[in-house]
PDB file of C-alpha atoms in Angstrom:
ATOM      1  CA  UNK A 702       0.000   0.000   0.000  1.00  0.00           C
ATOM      2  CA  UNK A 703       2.767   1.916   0.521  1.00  0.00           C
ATOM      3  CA  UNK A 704       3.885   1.648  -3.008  1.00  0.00           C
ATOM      4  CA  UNK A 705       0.328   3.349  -4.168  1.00  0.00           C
ATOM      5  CA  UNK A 706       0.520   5.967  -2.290  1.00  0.00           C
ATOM      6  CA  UNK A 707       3.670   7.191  -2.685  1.00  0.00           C
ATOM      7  CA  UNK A 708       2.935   6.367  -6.918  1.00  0.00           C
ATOM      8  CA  UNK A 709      -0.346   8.798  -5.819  1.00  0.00           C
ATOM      9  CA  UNK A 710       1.625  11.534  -4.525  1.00  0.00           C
ATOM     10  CA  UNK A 711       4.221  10.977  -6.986  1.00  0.00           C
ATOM     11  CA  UNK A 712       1.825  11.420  -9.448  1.00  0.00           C
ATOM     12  CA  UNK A 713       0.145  14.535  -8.408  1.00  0.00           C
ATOM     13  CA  UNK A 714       3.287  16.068  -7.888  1.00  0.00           C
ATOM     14  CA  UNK A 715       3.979  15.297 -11.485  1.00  0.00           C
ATOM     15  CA  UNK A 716       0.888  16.523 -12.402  1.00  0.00           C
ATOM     16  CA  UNK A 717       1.344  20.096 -11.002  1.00  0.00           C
ATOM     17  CA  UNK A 718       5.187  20.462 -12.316  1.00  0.00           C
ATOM     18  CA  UNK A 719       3.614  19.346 -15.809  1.00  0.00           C
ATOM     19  CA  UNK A 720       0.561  21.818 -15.752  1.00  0.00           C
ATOM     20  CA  UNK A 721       3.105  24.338 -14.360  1.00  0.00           C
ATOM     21  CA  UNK A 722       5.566  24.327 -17.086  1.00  0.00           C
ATOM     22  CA  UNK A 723       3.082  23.875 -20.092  1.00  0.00           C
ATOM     23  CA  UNK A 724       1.175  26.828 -18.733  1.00  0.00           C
ATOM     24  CA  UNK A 725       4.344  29.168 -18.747  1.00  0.00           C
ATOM     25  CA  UNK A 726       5.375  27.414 -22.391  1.00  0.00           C
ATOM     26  CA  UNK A 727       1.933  27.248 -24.254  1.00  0.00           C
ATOM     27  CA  UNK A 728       1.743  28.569 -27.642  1.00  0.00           C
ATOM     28  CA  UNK A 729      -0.645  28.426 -30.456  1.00  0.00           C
ATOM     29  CA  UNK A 730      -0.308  25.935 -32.783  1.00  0.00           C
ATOM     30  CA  UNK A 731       2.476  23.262 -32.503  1.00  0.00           C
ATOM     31  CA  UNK A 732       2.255  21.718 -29.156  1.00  0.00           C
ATOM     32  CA  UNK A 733       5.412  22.527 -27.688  1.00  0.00           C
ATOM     33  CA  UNK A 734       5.221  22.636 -24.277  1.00  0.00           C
ATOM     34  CA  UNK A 735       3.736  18.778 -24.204  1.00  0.00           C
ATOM     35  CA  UNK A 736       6.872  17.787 -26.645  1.00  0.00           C
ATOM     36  CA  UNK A 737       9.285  19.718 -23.871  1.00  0.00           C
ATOM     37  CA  UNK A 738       7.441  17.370 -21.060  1.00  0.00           C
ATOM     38  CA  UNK A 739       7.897  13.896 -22.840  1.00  0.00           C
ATOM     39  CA  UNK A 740      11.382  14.620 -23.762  1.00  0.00           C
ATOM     40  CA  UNK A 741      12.155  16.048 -20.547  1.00  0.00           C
ATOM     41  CA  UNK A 742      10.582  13.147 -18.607  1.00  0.00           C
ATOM     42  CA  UNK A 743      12.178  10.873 -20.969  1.00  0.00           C
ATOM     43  CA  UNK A 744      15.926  12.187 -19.978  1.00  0.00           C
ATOM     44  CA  UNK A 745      14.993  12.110 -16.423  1.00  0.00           C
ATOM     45  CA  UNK A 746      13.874   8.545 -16.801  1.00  0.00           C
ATOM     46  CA  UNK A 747      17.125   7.052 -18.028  1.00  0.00           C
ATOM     47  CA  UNK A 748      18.848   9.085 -15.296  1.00  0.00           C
ATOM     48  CA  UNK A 749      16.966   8.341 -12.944  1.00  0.00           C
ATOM     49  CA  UNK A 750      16.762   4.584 -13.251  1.00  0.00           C
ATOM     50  CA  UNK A 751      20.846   3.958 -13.671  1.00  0.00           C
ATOM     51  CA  UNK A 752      20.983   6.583 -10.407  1.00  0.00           C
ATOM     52  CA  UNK A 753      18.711   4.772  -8.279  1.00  0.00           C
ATOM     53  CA  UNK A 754      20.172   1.363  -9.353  1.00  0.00           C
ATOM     54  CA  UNK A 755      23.836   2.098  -8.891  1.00  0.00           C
ATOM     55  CA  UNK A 756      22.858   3.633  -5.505  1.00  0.00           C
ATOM     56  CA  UNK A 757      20.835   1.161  -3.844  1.00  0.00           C
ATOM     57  CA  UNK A 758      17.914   3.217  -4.129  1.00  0.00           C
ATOM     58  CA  UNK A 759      15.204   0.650  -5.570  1.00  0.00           C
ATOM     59  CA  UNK A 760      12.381   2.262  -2.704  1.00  0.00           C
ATOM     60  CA  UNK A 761      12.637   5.195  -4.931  1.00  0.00           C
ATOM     61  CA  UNK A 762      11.416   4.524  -7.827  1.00  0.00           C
ATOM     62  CA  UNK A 763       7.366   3.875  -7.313  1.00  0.00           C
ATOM     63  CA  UNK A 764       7.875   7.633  -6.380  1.00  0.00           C
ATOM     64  CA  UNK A 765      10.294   9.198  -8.925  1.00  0.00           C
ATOM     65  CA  UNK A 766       9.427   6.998 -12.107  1.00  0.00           C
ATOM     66  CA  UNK A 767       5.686   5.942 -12.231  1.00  0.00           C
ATOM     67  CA  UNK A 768       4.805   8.570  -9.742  1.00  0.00           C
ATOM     68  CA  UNK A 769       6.640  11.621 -10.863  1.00  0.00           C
ATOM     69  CA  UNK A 770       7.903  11.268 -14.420  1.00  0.00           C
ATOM     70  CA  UNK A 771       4.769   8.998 -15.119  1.00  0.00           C
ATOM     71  CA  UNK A 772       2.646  12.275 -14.144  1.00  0.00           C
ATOM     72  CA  UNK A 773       4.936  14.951 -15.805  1.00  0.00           C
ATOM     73  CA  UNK A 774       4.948  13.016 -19.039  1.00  0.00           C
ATOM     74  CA  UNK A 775       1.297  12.753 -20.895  1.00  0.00           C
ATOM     75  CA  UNK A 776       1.032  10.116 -23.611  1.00  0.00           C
ATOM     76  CA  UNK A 777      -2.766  10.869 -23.316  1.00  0.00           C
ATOM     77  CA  UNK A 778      -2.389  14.575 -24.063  1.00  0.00           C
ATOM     78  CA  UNK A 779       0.523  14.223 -26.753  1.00  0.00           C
ATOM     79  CA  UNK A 780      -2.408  11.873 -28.466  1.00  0.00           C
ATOM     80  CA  UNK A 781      -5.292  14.343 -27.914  1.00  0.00           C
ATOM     81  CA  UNK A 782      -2.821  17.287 -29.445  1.00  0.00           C
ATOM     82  CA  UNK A 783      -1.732  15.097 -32.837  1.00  0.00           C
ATOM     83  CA  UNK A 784      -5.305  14.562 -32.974  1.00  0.00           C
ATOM     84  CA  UNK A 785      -6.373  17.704 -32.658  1.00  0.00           C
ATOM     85  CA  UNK A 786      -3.690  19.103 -35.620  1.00  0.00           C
ATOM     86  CA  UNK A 787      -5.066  16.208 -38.080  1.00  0.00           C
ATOM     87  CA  UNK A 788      -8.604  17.641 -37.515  1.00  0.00           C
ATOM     88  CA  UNK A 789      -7.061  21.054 -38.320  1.00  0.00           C
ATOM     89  CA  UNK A 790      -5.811  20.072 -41.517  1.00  0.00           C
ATOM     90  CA  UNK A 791      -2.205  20.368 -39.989  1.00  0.00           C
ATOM     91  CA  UNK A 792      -0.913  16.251 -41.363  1.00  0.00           C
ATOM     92  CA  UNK A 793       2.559  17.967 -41.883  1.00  0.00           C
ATOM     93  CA  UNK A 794       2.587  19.273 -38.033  1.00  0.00           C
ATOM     94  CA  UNK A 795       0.917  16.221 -37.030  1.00  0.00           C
ATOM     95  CA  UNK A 796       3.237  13.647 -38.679  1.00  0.00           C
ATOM     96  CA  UNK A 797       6.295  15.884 -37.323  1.00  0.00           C
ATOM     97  CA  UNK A 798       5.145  16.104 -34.099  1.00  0.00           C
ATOM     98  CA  UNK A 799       4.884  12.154 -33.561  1.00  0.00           C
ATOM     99  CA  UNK A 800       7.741  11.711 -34.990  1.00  0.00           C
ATOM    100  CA  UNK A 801       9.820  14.725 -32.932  1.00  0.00           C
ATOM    101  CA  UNK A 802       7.915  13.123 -30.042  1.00  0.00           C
ATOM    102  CA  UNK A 803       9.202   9.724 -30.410  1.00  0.00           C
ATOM    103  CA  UNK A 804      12.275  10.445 -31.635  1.00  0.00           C
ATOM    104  CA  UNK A 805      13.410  13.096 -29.084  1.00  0.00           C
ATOM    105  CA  UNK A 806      12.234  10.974 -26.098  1.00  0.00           C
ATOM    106  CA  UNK A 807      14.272   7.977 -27.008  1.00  0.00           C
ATOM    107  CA  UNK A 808      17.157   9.995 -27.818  1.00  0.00           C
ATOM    108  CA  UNK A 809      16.827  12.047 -24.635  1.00  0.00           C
ATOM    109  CA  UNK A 810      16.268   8.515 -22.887  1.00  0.00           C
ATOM    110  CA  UNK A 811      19.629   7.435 -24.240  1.00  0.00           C
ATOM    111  CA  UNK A 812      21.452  10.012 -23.095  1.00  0.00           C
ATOM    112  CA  UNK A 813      20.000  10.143 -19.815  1.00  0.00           C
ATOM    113  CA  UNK A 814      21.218   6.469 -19.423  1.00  0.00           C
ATOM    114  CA  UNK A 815      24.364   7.300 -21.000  1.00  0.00           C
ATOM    115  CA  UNK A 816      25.158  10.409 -18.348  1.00  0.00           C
ATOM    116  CA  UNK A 817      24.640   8.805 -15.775  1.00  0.00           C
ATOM    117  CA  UNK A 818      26.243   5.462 -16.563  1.00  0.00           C
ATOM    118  CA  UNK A 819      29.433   7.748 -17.337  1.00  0.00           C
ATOM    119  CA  UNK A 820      29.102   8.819 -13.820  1.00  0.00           C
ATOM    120  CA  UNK A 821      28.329   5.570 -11.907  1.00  0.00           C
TER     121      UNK A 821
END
């Protein structure tokens, strides 16, 4: 139970950091601030999971990676905003913003891993 509710309060706290930054990087159009999340998240993850392993830190993660990163990053909303350029008409915004999405998240993953395996 533990586990839950520190995933919970990892979660909200997630949340608010996420609504926090999109609301100070929103623009119209291209979804920016959501890409920024994901990738950010994504970089965090890779640190975050050679960091806690090479420290012994296992009781962590239910907080950091589901909880935290799981709430700052938002598969649901990056699908809601590609949807939402198709209907526009926007396929060329849509199609590069999947594939910046995907792209820059495993690449920021990578290097994430990479930093902090350099360090360990």
């Amino acid at each position: 139970m533990t586990s839950v509710l520190s995933v919970a309060l990892g979660g909200a706290l997630g949340a608010s950091l996420r609504f926090l930054l999109v609301s100070a990087l929103m623009r119209d159009g291209f979804p920016v601030a959501i890409l920024f999340c994901n990738v950010l998240g994504s970089f965090l993850m890779g640190l975050l999971v050679v960091l806690l392993g090479h420290h012994g830190l296992p009781q962590l993660q239910p907080f950091l990676l589901a909880g935290v990163l799981g709430g700052f990053t938002t598969f649901s909303a990056f699908s809601l905003e590609t949807l939402a350029l198709i209907e526009q008409g926007a396929l060329g915004q849509a199609f590069l913003y999947v594939a910046a999405s995907v792209l820059l998240s495993l690449l920021a993953l990578t290097a994430g891993l990479w930093l902090a395996r350099s360090f360990a």
